[in-house]
Coordinates of C-alpha atoms in Angstrom, one line a residue:
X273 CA -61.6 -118.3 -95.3
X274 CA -64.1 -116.9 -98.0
X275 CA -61.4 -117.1 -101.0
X276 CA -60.7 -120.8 -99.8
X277 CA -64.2 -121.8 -99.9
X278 CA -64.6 -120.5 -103.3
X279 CA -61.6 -122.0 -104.5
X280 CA -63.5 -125.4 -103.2
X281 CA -67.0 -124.8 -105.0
X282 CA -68.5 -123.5 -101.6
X283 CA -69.1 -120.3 -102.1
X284 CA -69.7 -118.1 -105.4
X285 CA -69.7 -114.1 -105.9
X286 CA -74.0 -113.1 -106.7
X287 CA -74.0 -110.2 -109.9
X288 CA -73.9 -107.6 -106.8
X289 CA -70.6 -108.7 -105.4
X290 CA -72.9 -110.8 -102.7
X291 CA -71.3 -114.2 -101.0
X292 CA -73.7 -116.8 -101.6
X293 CA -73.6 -120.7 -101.2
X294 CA -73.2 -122.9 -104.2
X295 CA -75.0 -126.2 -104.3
X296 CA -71.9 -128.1 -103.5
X297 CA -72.7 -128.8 -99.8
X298 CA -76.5 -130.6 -101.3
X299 CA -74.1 -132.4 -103.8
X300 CA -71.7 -133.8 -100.5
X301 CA -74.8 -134.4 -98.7
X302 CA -76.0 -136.8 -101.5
X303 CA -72.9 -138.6 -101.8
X304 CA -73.4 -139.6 -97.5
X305 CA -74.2 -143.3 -97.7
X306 CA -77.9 -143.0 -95.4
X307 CA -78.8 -140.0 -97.9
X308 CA -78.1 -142.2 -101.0
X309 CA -80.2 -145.0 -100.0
X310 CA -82.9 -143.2 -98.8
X311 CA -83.0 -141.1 -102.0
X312 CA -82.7 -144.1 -103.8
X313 CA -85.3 -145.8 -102.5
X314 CA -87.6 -142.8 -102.1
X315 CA -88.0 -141.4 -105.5
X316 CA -90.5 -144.2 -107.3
X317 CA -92.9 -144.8 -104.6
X318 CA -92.8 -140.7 -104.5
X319 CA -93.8 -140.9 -107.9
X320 CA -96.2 -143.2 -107.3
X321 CA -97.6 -141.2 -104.3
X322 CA -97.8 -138.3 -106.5
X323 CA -100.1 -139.8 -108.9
X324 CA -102.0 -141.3 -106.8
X325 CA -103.0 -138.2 -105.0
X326 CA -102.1 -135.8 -108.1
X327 CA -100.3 -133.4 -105.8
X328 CA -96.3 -132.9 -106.3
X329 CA -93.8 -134.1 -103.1
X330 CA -90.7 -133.4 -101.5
X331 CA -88.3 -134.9 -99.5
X332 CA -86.6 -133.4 -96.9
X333 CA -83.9 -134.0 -94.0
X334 CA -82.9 -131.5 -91.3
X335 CA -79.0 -129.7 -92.4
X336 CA -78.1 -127.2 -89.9
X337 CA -80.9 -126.3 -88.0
X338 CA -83.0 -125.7 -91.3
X339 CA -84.9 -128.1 -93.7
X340 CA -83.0 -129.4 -97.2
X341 CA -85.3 -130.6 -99.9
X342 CA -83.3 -133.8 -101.1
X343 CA -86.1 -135.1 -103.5
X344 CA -89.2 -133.6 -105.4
X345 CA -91.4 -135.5 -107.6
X346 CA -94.5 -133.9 -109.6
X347 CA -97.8 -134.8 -110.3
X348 CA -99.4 -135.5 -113.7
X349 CA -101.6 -132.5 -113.4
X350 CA -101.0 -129.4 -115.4
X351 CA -101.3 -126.9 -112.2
X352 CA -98.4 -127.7 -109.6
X353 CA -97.3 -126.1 -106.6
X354 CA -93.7 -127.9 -106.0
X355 CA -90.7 -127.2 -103.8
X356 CA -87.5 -126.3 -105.6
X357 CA -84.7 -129.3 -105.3
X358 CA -82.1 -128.3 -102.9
X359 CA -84.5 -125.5 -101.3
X360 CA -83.5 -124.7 -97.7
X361 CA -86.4 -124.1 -95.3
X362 CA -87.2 -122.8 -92.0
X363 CA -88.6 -125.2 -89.5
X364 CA -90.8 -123.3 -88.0
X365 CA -92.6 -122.6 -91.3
X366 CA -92.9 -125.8 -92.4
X367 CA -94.8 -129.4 -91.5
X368 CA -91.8 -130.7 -92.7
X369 CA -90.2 -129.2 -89.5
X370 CA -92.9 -129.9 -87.4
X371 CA -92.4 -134.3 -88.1
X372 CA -88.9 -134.3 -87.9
X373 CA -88.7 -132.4 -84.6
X374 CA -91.7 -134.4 -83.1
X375 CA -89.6 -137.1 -82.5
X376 CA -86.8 -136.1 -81.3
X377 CA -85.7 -136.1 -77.6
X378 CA -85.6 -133.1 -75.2
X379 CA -81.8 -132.6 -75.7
X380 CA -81.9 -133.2 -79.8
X381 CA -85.0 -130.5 -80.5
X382 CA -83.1 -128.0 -78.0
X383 CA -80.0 -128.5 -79.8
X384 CA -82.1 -128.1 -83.1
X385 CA -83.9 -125.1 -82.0
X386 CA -80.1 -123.3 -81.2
X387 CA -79.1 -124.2 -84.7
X388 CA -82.3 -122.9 -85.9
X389 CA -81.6 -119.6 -84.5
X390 CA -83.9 -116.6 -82.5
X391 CA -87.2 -116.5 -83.8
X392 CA -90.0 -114.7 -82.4
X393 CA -91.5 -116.2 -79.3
X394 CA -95.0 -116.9 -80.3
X395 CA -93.9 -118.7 -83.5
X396 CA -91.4 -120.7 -81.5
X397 CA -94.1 -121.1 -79.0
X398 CA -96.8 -122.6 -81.6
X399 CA -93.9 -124.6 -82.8
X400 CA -93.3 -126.3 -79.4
X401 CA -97.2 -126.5 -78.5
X402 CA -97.8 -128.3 -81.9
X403 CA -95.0 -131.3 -81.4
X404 CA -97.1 -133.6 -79.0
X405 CA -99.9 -133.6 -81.5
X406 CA -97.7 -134.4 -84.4
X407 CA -96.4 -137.1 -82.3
X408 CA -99.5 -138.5 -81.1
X409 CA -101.2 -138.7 -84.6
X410 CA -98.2 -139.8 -86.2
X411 CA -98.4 -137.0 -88.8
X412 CA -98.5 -133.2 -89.4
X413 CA -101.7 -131.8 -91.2
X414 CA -102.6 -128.4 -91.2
X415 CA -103.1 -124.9 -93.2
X416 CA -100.0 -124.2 -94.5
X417 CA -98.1 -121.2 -92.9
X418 CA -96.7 -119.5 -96.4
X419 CA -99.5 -119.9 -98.8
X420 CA -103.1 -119.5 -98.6
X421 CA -105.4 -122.0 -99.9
X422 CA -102.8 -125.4 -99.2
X423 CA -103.2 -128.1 -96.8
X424 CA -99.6 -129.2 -95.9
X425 CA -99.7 -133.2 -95.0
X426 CA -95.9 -134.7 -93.9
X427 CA -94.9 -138.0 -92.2
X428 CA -92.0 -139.1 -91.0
X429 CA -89.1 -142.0 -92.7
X430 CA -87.4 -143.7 -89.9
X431 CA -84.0 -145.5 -89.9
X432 CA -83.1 -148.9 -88.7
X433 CA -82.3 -147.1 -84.8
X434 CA -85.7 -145.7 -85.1
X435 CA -84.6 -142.1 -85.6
X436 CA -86.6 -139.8 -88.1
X437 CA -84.2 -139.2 -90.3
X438 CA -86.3 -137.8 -93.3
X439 CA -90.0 -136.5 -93.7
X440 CA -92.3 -136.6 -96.9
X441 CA -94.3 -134.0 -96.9
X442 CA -96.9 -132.6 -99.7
X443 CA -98.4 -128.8 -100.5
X444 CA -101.4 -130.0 -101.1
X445 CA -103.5 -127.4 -103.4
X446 CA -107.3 -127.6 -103.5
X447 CA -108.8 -128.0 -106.7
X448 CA -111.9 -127.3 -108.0
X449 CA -112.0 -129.3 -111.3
X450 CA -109.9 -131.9 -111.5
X451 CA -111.1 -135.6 -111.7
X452 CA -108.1 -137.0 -110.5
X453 CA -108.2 -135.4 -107.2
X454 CA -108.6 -137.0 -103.9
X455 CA -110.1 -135.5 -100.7
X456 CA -107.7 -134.5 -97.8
X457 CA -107.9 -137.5 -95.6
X458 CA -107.4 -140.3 -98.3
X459 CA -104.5 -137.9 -99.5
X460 CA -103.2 -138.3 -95.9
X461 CA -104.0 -141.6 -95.3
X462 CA -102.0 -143.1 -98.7
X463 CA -98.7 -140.7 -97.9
X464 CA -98.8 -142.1 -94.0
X465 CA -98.8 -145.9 -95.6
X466 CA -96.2 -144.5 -98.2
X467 CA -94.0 -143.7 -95.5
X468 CA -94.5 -146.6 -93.2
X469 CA -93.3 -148.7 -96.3
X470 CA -90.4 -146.4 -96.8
X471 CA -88.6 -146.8 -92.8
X472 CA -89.4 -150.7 -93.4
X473 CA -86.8 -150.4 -96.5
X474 CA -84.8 -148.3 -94.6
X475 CA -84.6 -151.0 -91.8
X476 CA -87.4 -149.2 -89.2
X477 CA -87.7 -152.1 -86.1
X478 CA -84.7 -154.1 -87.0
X479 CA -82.8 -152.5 -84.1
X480 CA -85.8 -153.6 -81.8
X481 CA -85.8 -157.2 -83.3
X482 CA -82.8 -157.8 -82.0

């Protein structure tokens, strides 16, 4: 099975004789229709977002139980703290994570949390106890869990059946002498509206208008 998937692309040998996934699977996920559009539609008014702000975003949607960064877009200042393209995060580290599973039903976010694999109970836990909030407010904001000194701020992109089906999300850095930066809750504010505009393009309330 291994030779075949390296014969496809799938897989490639590490410099210590290590199996490890190429980018091929991002590179079939971009070519899926939804993913396309939403990219394609996404990455100017991320830029925009960016600036306006000055903190860099990403893009993500959920790929087997874990988070894939489909977009990424920096700001104009010089000190950036970005999210590699194609990165694959865990959902309970993330606000990302948090958005996405939010809106899910009870049988989606179980069958997410079984791809997602054992984790220790209290994150899992805090994970869980943090979803009706995220739902409620219609946002994630919080301290993020991986690096001291950030702010993570992510809302959801909804598709014409109302699903979540992508969540832009910023590491937003605090800094101490820049004249372009914003305060936290106008940061928040302009990435909610950014978002909102976003699941109209992508058809959010067209399956209720009918």
């Amino acid at each position: 099975m291994l030779v075949v998937l390296m014969q496809r692309g799938y897989v490639e040998l590490s410099g210590d004789d290590r199996y490890q996934l190429t980018t091929k699977l991002f590179e079939v996920a971009h070519r899926h229709p939804p993913i396309r559009r939403l990219t394609a539609i996404a990455g100017e008014a991320m830029q925009r977002l960016a600036n306006r702000i000055n903190q860099s975003i990403h893009l993500c949607i959920l790929q087997g139980g874990r988070l894939l960064v489909i977009a990424q877009v920096d700001c104009p200042d010089n000190n950036l703290n970005s999210v590699r393209l194609g990165a694959q995060i865990p959902i309970f580290d993330s606000a990302s994570g948090r958005v996405l599973a939010a809106f899910m039903d009870d049988a989606a976010l179980e069958h997410l949390l079984t791809l997602a694999g054992p984790e220790p109970k209290d994150r899992r836990e805090k994970f869980l106890a943090d979803l009706p909030g995220v739902r409620a407010a219609g946002y994630c904001e919080g301290p993020s869990l991986t690096l001291a000194g950030v702010t993570n701020l992510s809302a959801p992109v909804f598709d014409y059946t109302g699903k979540a089906v992508a969540a832009v999300t910023t590491p937003f850095i605090h800094r101490l002498n820049s004249p372009l930066s914003v305060p936290v809750p106008e940061a928040r504010d302009i990435l909610v509206e950014t978002c909102r505009d976003l699941s109209k393009r992508m058809g959010a309330g067209a399956a209720a208008d009918q």
